[in-house]
Amino acid sequence: MKFYSAFLFLIVFSTAGFCQNYSAATYNVRLNLESDGINRWDHRKEWLTNQLQKYSPDIIGTQEGLHNQITYLDSTLTSYDYVGVGRKDGIHAGEYAAIFFNTEKFINIDQGTFWLSETPDSVSIGWDAANIRICSYTLLFDPSNNAHLWVFNAHLDHMGTESRIESLKLIRSYIQKLNTKNYPVLLMGDFNAEPDSKPILYLTEYLRDARTVSSTPPIGPEGTFNGFDVSHPLDKRIDYIFVSKNVEIRKYTVVNEIKDNRTPSDHLPVLVNFSLLKSKK
């Protein structure tokens, strides 16, 4: 009887520290460019939306989407709301780093956007970047189990080597400033840097790469960029989901869908299934 009671206590104790399972995705949806021809947005938007609906992640971080793309996703992903602004004016102009979230699970209780530059509170280009870059964030709350989760979504510069690492330092400072209660954190996005680069190695000093800490073997190719080339070797991983120590990654997947020698974007979506460790009070 004592053995049974102790066993039951261990089961309850080991599971009580976790909230329910969630899922998240990061997806560079490729901006709407007429010059993309057969791969322009109008030729792939339904496919991309169907793909998201198929996997139905609770949280979706998008990169590159312009206002008309974000509003299209918002109109078709009916169980979701989003946070984010255009990077060129802080309203609708330019690319978004939008975060969509399932409103049947989460309530948005805080949000914001900052520019990846020396002047993060205003529209600006930072360091040696070729373009304006932003990071959007939200604090989500799941009332069903009193769980909080900070989500940060960014698209780092493709040219500026200094900009990429300084941007991650800035993002780290915002996480530290905002996350005073040590809630779980997801940082996702297109970082335009491969795993052995200085920016990613720096990032691993304070957050964990979901691929490397997944409790089950990664599914799908390692690379996340194909440039709309279905014969690409998929050896370039530049899209990531990083998590704090109080996030348990259960499953990591890179989705590579090909149809009629086409793909729905020039990047592949990265999906994770995860649980949250409840913050200690």
mmCIF file of C-alpha atoms in Angstrom:
data_model
loop_
_atom_site.group_PDB
_atom_site.id
_atom_site.type_symbol
_atom_site.label_atom_id
_atom_site.label_comp_id
_atom_site.label_asym_id
_atom_site.label_seq_id
_atom_site.Cartn_x
_atom_site.Cartn_y
_atom_site.Cartn_z
ATOM 1 C CA MET A 1 0.000 0.000 0.000
ATOM 2 C CA LYS A 2 2.846 2.373 0.873
ATOM 3 C CA PHE A 3 4.562 1.481 -2.404
ATOM 4 C CA TYR A 4 1.373 2.219 -4.373
ATOM 5 C CA SER A 5 0.910 5.589 -2.618
ATOM 6 C CA ALA A 6 4.492 6.578 -3.303
ATOM 7 C CA PHE A 7 4.157 5.533 -6.933
ATOM 8 C CA LEU A 8 0.950 7.526 -7.328
ATOM 9 C CA PHE A 9 2.616 10.569 -5.745
ATOM 10 C CA LEU A 10 5.499 10.353 -8.242
ATOM 11 C CA ILE A 11 3.093 10.238 -11.164
ATOM 12 C CA VAL A 12 1.118 13.236 -9.946
ATOM 13 C CA PHE A 13 4.255 15.195 -9.053
ATOM 14 C CA SER A 14 5.982 14.499 -12.376
ATOM 15 C CA THR A 15 2.997 15.609 -14.453
ATOM 16 C CA ALA A 16 1.828 18.528 -12.312
ATOM 17 C CA GLY A 17 4.827 20.607 -13.347
ATOM 18 C CA PHE A 18 3.699 20.639 -16.965
ATOM 19 C CA CYS A 19 0.908 22.531 -18.675
ATOM 20 C CA GLN A 20 -0.932 20.948 -21.581
ATOM 21 C CA ASN A 21 0.720 20.403 -24.939
ATOM 22 C CA TYR A 22 0.935 23.214 -27.469
ATOM 23 C CA SER A 23 2.305 23.634 -30.976
ATOM 24 C CA ALA A 24 4.062 26.456 -32.792
ATOM 25 C CA ALA A 25 5.447 27.184 -36.243
ATOM 26 C CA THR A 26 7.781 29.682 -37.829
ATOM 27 C CA TYR A 27 7.257 30.382 -41.513
ATOM 28 C CA ASN A 28 8.843 32.829 -43.922
ATOM 29 C CA VAL A 29 5.923 33.181 -46.329
ATOM 30 C CA ARG A 30 7.898 35.153 -48.959
ATOM 31 C CA LEU A 31 6.711 38.664 -49.676
ATOM 32 C CA ASN A 32 4.286 39.363 -52.502
ATOM 33 C CA LEU A 33 6.451 40.058 -55.567
ATOM 34 C CA GLU A 34 5.087 40.230 -59.095
ATOM 35 C CA SER A 35 8.523 39.241 -60.391
ATOM 36 C CA ASP A 36 8.190 35.820 -58.748
ATOM 37 C CA GLY A 37 6.032 34.746 -61.687
ATOM 38 C CA ILE A 38 4.459 31.362 -61.113
ATOM 39 C CA ASN A 39 5.610 31.562 -57.488
ATOM 40 C CA ARG A 40 4.011 34.898 -56.711
ATOM 41 C CA TRP A 41 1.572 35.117 -53.818
ATOM 42 C CA ASP A 42 -1.676 34.773 -55.780
ATOM 43 C CA HIS A 43 -0.502 31.409 -57.134
ATOM 44 C CA ARG A 44 0.349 29.903 -53.740
ATOM 45 C CA LYS A 45 -1.631 31.671 -51.012
ATOM 46 C CA GLU A 46 -4.418 29.078 -50.840
ATOM 47 C CA TRP A 47 -1.891 26.251 -50.701
ATOM 48 C CA LEU A 48 0.068 27.959 -47.936
ATOM 49 C CA THR A 49 -3.077 28.639 -45.925
ATOM 50 C CA ASN A 50 -4.288 25.063 -46.393
ATOM 51 C CA GLN A 51 -0.917 23.875 -45.153
ATOM 52 C CA LEU A 52 -1.236 25.945 -41.994
ATOM 53 C CA GLN A 53 -4.795 24.761 -41.460
ATOM 54 C CA LYS A 54 -3.685 21.156 -41.906
ATOM 55 C CA TYR A 55 -1.125 21.373 -39.091
ATOM 56 C CA SER A 56 -3.091 23.963 -37.077
ATOM 57 C CA PRO A 57 -0.260 25.200 -34.856
ATOM 58 C CA ASP A 58 -1.452 27.152 -31.852
ATOM 59 C CA ILE A 59 1.109 29.875 -32.598
ATOM 60 C CA ILE A 60 2.464 30.928 -35.986
ATOM 61 C CA GLY A 61 5.331 33.355 -36.460
ATOM 62 C CA THR A 62 5.446 34.694 -40.016
ATOM 63 C CA GLN A 63 8.187 36.631 -41.730
ATOM 64 C CA GLU A 64 8.171 38.827 -44.866
ATOM 65 C CA GLY A 65 4.404 39.045 -45.173
ATOM 66 C CA LEU A 66 3.170 42.385 -46.479
ATOM 67 C CA HIS A 67 -0.080 43.912 -45.238
ATOM 68 C CA ASN A 68 -2.231 42.308 -47.934
ATOM 69 C CA GLN A 69 -0.699 38.925 -47.163
ATOM 70 C CA ILE A 70 -1.191 39.274 -43.420
ATOM 71 C CA THR A 71 -4.810 40.360 -43.840
ATOM 72 C CA TYR A 72 -5.404 37.417 -46.194
ATOM 73 C CA LEU A 73 -4.001 35.010 -43.616
ATOM 74 C CA ASP A 74 -6.088 36.718 -40.952
ATOM 75 C CA SER A 75 -9.254 36.306 -43.017
ATOM 76 C CA THR A 76 -8.656 32.623 -43.760
ATOM 77 C CA LEU A 77 -7.237 31.479 -40.416
ATOM 78 C CA THR A 78 -10.553 32.118 -38.714
ATOM 79 C CA SER A 79 -9.603 30.718 -35.298
ATOM 80 C CA TYR A 80 -6.648 33.069 -35.024
ATOM 81 C CA ASP A 81 -5.842 36.665 -34.258
ATOM 82 C CA TYR A 82 -2.463 38.312 -34.766
ATOM 83 C CA VAL A 83 -0.119 40.968 -33.478
ATOM 84 C CA GLY A 84 2.409 42.883 -35.537
ATOM 85 C CA VAL A 85 3.022 45.968 -37.657
ATOM 86 C CA GLY A 86 4.713 46.892 -40.908
ATOM 87 C CA ARG A 87 8.378 47.655 -40.434
ATOM 88 C CA LYS A 88 8.504 50.771 -42.607
ATOM 89 C CA ASP A 89 6.105 52.907 -40.563
ATOM 90 C CA GLY A 90 5.062 50.876 -37.536
ATOM 91 C CA ILE A 91 1.549 50.572 -38.972
ATOM 92 C CA HIS A 92 0.913 48.835 -42.314
ATOM 93 C CA ALA A 93 3.847 49.650 -44.616
ATOM 94 C CA GLY A 94 6.534 47.077 -45.279
ATOM 95 C CA GLU A 95 7.113 43.544 -44.128
ATOM 96 C CA TYR A 96 5.630 42.223 -40.873
ATOM 97 C CA ALA A 97 7.025 39.826 -38.294
ATOM 98 C CA ALA A 98 3.469 38.899 -37.350
ATOM 99 C CA ILE A 99 2.497 36.407 -34.666
ATOM 100 C CA PHE A 100 -0.796 34.564 -35.132
ATOM 101 C CA PHE A 101 -2.301 32.766 -32.145
ATOM 102 C CA ASN A 102 -5.267 30.471 -31.635
ATOM 103 C CA THR A 103 -7.919 32.525 -29.846
ATOM 104 C CA GLU A 104 -9.643 29.362 -28.652
ATOM 105 C CA LYS A 105 -6.604 28.728 -26.442
ATOM 106 C CA PHE A 106 -4.888 32.035 -25.840
ATOM 107 C CA ILE A 107 -5.617 35.594 -24.802
ATOM 108 C CA ASN A 108 -3.149 38.288 -25.836
ATOM 109 C CA ILE A 109 -2.355 40.361 -22.748
ATOM 110 C CA ASP A 110 0.675 42.316 -23.980
ATOM 111 C CA GLN A 111 2.286 43.038 -27.329
ATOM 112 C CA GLY A 112 4.766 45.261 -29.068
ATOM 113 C CA THR A 113 7.332 45.732 -31.804
ATOM 114 C CA PHE A 114 10.839 47.148 -31.675
ATOM 115 C CA TRP A 115 13.302 47.935 -34.418
ATOM 116 C CA LEU A 116 16.542 45.979 -34.585
ATOM 117 C CA SER A 117 18.801 48.994 -34.382
ATOM 118 C CA GLU A 118 20.535 51.363 -32.008
ATOM 119 C CA THR A 119 17.210 53.236 -31.738
ATOM 120 C CA PRO A 120 14.702 50.406 -31.222
ATOM 121 C CA ASP A 121 11.736 52.608 -30.330
ATOM 122 C CA SER A 122 11.535 54.245 -33.771
ATOM 123 C CA VAL A 123 11.642 53.221 -37.424
ATOM 124 C CA SER A 124 15.340 52.746 -38.156
ATOM 125 C CA ILE A 125 18.032 50.639 -39.781
ATOM 126 C CA GLY A 126 20.591 49.147 -37.431
ATOM 127 C CA TRP A 127 24.332 48.702 -37.697
ATOM 128 C CA ASP A 128 25.382 47.343 -41.130
ATOM 129 C CA ALA A 129 21.923 46.027 -42.129
ATOM 130 C CA ALA A 130 20.709 46.417 -45.691
ATOM 131 C CA ASN A 131 17.065 46.761 -44.641
ATOM 132 C CA ILE A 132 14.873 47.876 -41.775
ATOM 133 C CA ARG A 133 14.388 44.934 -39.415
ATOM 134 C CA ILE A 134 11.956 44.382 -36.544
ATOM 135 C CA CYS A 135 11.016 42.003 -33.770
ATOM 136 C CA SER A 136 7.391 41.664 -32.698
ATOM 137 C CA TYR A 137 6.328 40.019 -29.470
ATOM 138 C CA THR A 138 3.282 39.000 -27.478
ATOM 139 C CA LEU A 139 2.522 37.705 -24.008
ATOM 140 C CA LEU A 140 -0.085 34.972 -24.342
ATOM 141 C CA PHE A 141 -2.251 33.634 -21.533
ATOM 142 C CA ASP A 142 -4.070 30.307 -21.469
ATOM 143 C CA PRO A 143 -6.904 30.669 -18.936
ATOM 144 C CA SER A 144 -7.615 26.938 -18.946
ATOM 145 C CA ASN A 145 -4.482 26.253 -16.906
ATOM 146 C CA ASN A 146 -3.238 29.702 -15.908
ATOM 147 C CA ALA A 147 -0.242 29.465 -18.254
ATOM 148 C CA HIS A 148 1.719 32.425 -19.629
ATOM 149 C CA LEU A 149 4.038 32.380 -22.631
ATOM 150 C CA TRP A 150 6.189 35.085 -24.188
ATOM 151 C CA VAL A 151 6.594 34.779 -27.975
ATOM 152 C CA PHE A 152 9.153 36.797 -29.946
ATOM 153 C CA ASN A 153 9.336 36.720 -33.742
ATOM 154 C CA ALA A 154 12.101 38.306 -35.831
ATOM 155 C CA HIS A 155 13.612 38.411 -39.291
ATOM 156 C CA LEU A 156 17.314 39.247 -39.139
ATOM 157 C CA ASP A 157 19.164 41.012 -41.933
ATOM 158 C CA HIS A 158 20.473 38.946 -44.837
ATOM 159 C CA MET A 159 23.545 41.123 -45.440
ATOM 160 C CA GLY A 160 24.714 42.710 -42.197
ATOM 161 C CA THR A 161 26.940 40.378 -40.194
ATOM 162 C CA GLU A 162 27.219 42.858 -37.321
ATOM 163 C CA SER A 163 23.494 43.493 -37.490
ATOM 164 C CA ARG A 164 22.604 39.842 -36.972
ATOM 165 C CA ILE A 165 24.524 39.400 -33.747
ATOM 166 C CA GLU A 166 23.678 42.870 -32.400
ATOM 167 C CA SER A 167 20.012 42.205 -33.155
ATOM 168 C CA LEU A 168 20.115 39.035 -31.065
ATOM 169 C CA LYS A 169 21.795 40.918 -28.237
ATOM 170 C CA LEU A 170 19.023 43.506 -28.395
ATOM 171 C CA ILE A 171 16.333 40.821 -28.417
ATOM 172 C CA ARG A 172 17.970 39.237 -25.381
ATOM 173 C CA SER A 173 17.837 42.554 -23.542
ATOM 174 C CA TYR A 174 14.116 42.901 -24.316
ATOM 175 C CA ILE A 175 13.414 39.377 -23.107
ATOM 176 C CA GLN A 176 15.223 40.116 -19.861
ATOM 177 C CA LYS A 177 13.420 43.437 -19.445
ATOM 178 C CA LEU A 178 9.941 42.112 -20.199
ATOM 179 C CA ASN A 179 10.059 38.636 -18.691
ATOM 180 C CA THR A 180 10.361 39.642 -15.046
ATOM 181 C CA LYS A 181 8.272 36.665 -13.883
ATOM 182 C CA ASN A 182 10.360 34.030 -15.656
ATOM 183 C CA TYR A 183 7.545 32.851 -17.899
ATOM 184 C CA PRO A 184 8.394 30.408 -20.701
ATOM 185 C CA VAL A 185 9.802 32.022 -23.860
ATOM 186 C CA LEU A 186 9.703 31.145 -27.560
ATOM 187 C CA LEU A 187 11.967 33.071 -29.934
ATOM 188 C CA MET A 188 11.363 32.207 -33.561
ATOM 189 C CA GLY A 189 12.132 33.507 -36.988
ATOM 190 C CA ASP A 190 14.314 33.677 -40.051
ATOM 191 C CA PHE A 191 17.737 34.517 -38.643
ATOM 192 C CA ASN A 192 19.661 34.349 -41.935
ATOM 193 C CA ALA A 193 22.435 32.495 -40.135
ATOM 194 C CA GLU A 194 23.436 28.850 -40.043
ATOM 195 C CA PRO A 195 23.883 26.812 -36.845
ATOM 196 C CA ASP A 196 27.672 27.182 -36.645
ATOM 197 C CA SER A 197 27.626 30.960 -37.149
ATOM 198 C CA LYS A 198 28.506 33.454 -34.410
ATOM 199 C CA PRO A 199 24.936 34.797 -34.044
ATOM 200 C CA ILE A 200 23.435 31.350 -33.516
ATOM 201 C CA LEU A 201 26.236 30.265 -31.185
ATOM 202 C CA TYR A 202 25.635 33.431 -29.185
ATOM 203 C CA LEU A 203 21.905 32.711 -29.042
ATOM 204 C CA THR A 204 22.508 29.217 -27.674
ATOM 205 C CA GLU A 205 24.181 30.785 -24.622
ATOM 206 C CA TYR A 206 20.793 31.784 -23.231
ATOM 207 C CA LEU A 207 18.140 29.872 -25.200
ATOM 208 C CA ARG A 208 17.906 26.333 -26.549
ATOM 209 C CA ASP A 209 17.578 25.295 -30.184
ATOM 210 C CA ALA A 210 14.335 23.313 -30.457
ATOM 211 C CA ARG A 211 15.851 20.924 -32.986
ATOM 212 C CA THR A 212 18.706 19.896 -30.717
ATOM 213 C CA VAL A 213 16.643 19.537 -27.525
ATOM 214 C CA SER A 214 13.644 17.691 -28.976
ATOM 215 C CA SER A 215 12.832 14.595 -26.933
ATOM 216 C CA THR A 216 12.126 12.743 -30.196
ATOM 217 C CA PRO A 217 14.286 12.629 -33.348
ATOM 218 C CA PRO A 218 13.760 15.575 -35.754
ATOM 219 C CA ILE A 219 11.436 14.904 -38.682
ATOM 220 C CA GLY A 220 12.091 16.213 -42.191
ATOM 221 C CA PRO A 221 15.135 17.784 -43.794
ATOM 222 C CA GLU A 222 17.671 19.752 -41.795
ATOM 223 C CA GLY A 223 17.637 22.717 -44.189
ATOM 224 C CA THR A 224 14.798 25.253 -44.209
ATOM 225 C CA PHE A 225 15.526 27.341 -47.336
ATOM 226 C CA ASN A 226 14.958 26.180 -50.896
ATOM 227 C CA GLY A 227 14.561 29.370 -52.954
ATOM 228 C CA PHE A 228 11.540 27.803 -54.728
ATOM 229 C CA ASP A 229 13.929 25.153 -56.113
ATOM 230 C CA VAL A 230 12.439 21.690 -55.587
ATOM 231 C CA SER A 231 15.829 20.104 -56.334
ATOM 232 C CA HIS A 232 17.580 22.126 -53.630
ATOM 233 C CA PRO A 233 19.680 19.882 -51.330
ATOM 234 C CA LEU A 234 18.040 21.533 -48.288
ATOM 235 C CA ASP A 235 21.342 21.888 -46.487
ATOM 236 C CA LYS A 236 20.870 25.485 -45.314
ATOM 237 C CA ARG A 237 19.123 25.891 -41.960
ATOM 238 C CA ILE A 238 18.322 29.538 -41.270
ATOM 239 C CA ASP A 239 14.822 29.320 -39.715
ATOM 240 C CA TYR A 240 14.640 28.510 -36.016
ATOM 241 C CA ILE A 241 12.559 28.147 -32.901
ATOM 242 C CA PHE A 242 14.504 28.744 -29.696
ATOM 243 C CA VAL A 243 13.061 28.138 -26.245
ATOM 244 C CA SER A 244 13.814 28.858 -22.609
ATOM 245 C CA LYS A 245 14.631 26.097 -20.128
ATOM 246 C CA ASN A 246 11.036 25.943 -18.897
ATOM 247 C CA VAL A 247 9.816 24.759 -22.312
ATOM 248 C CA GLU A 248 9.907 21.046 -23.119
ATOM 249 C CA ILE A 249 10.149 20.268 -26.865
ATOM 250 C CA ARG A 250 8.301 17.038 -27.634
ATOM 251 C CA LYS A 251 8.514 17.032 -31.423
ATOM 252 C CA TYR A 252 10.382 18.993 -34.118
ATOM 253 C CA THR A 253 9.374 18.912 -37.787
ATOM 254 C CA VAL A 254 10.439 20.648 -40.989
ATOM 255 C CA VAL A 255 7.679 20.315 -43.593
ATOM 256 C CA ASN A 256 8.759 19.889 -47.208
ATOM 257 C CA GLU A 257 5.689 19.837 -49.461
ATOM 258 C CA ILE A 258 6.160 19.662 -53.235
ATOM 259 C CA LYS A 259 3.371 19.699 -55.781
ATOM 260 C CA ASP A 260 3.674 20.156 -59.552
ATOM 261 C CA ASN A 261 7.366 20.987 -59.090
ATOM 262 C CA ARG A 262 6.502 23.882 -56.806
ATOM 263 C CA THR A 263 6.568 24.704 -53.111
ATOM 264 C CA PRO A 264 4.262 27.068 -51.186
ATOM 265 C CA SER A 265 7.159 29.352 -50.175
ATOM 266 C CA ASP A 266 10.910 29.713 -50.640
ATOM 267 C CA HIS A 267 11.332 28.638 -47.007
ATOM 268 C CA LEU A 268 10.020 25.533 -45.279
ATOM 269 C CA PRO A 269 7.889 25.861 -42.158
ATOM 270 C CA VAL A 270 9.387 24.661 -38.886
ATOM 271 C CA LEU A 271 6.888 23.152 -36.424
ATOM 272 C CA VAL A 272 7.294 22.091 -32.809
ATOM 273 C CA ASN A 273 5.098 20.431 -30.225
ATOM 274 C CA PHE A 274 5.935 21.498 -26.713
ATOM 275 C CA SER A 275 4.884 21.635 -23.087
ATOM 276 C CA LEU A 276 5.426 24.380 -20.544
ATOM 277 C CA LEU A 277 6.936 23.959 -17.126
ATOM 278 C CA LYS A 278 4.906 25.981 -14.688
ATOM 279 C CA SER A 279 6.815 28.917 -13.286
ATOM 280 C CA LYS A 280 7.729 28.656 -9.621
ATOM 281 C CA LYS A 281 6.160 31.305 -7.417
#
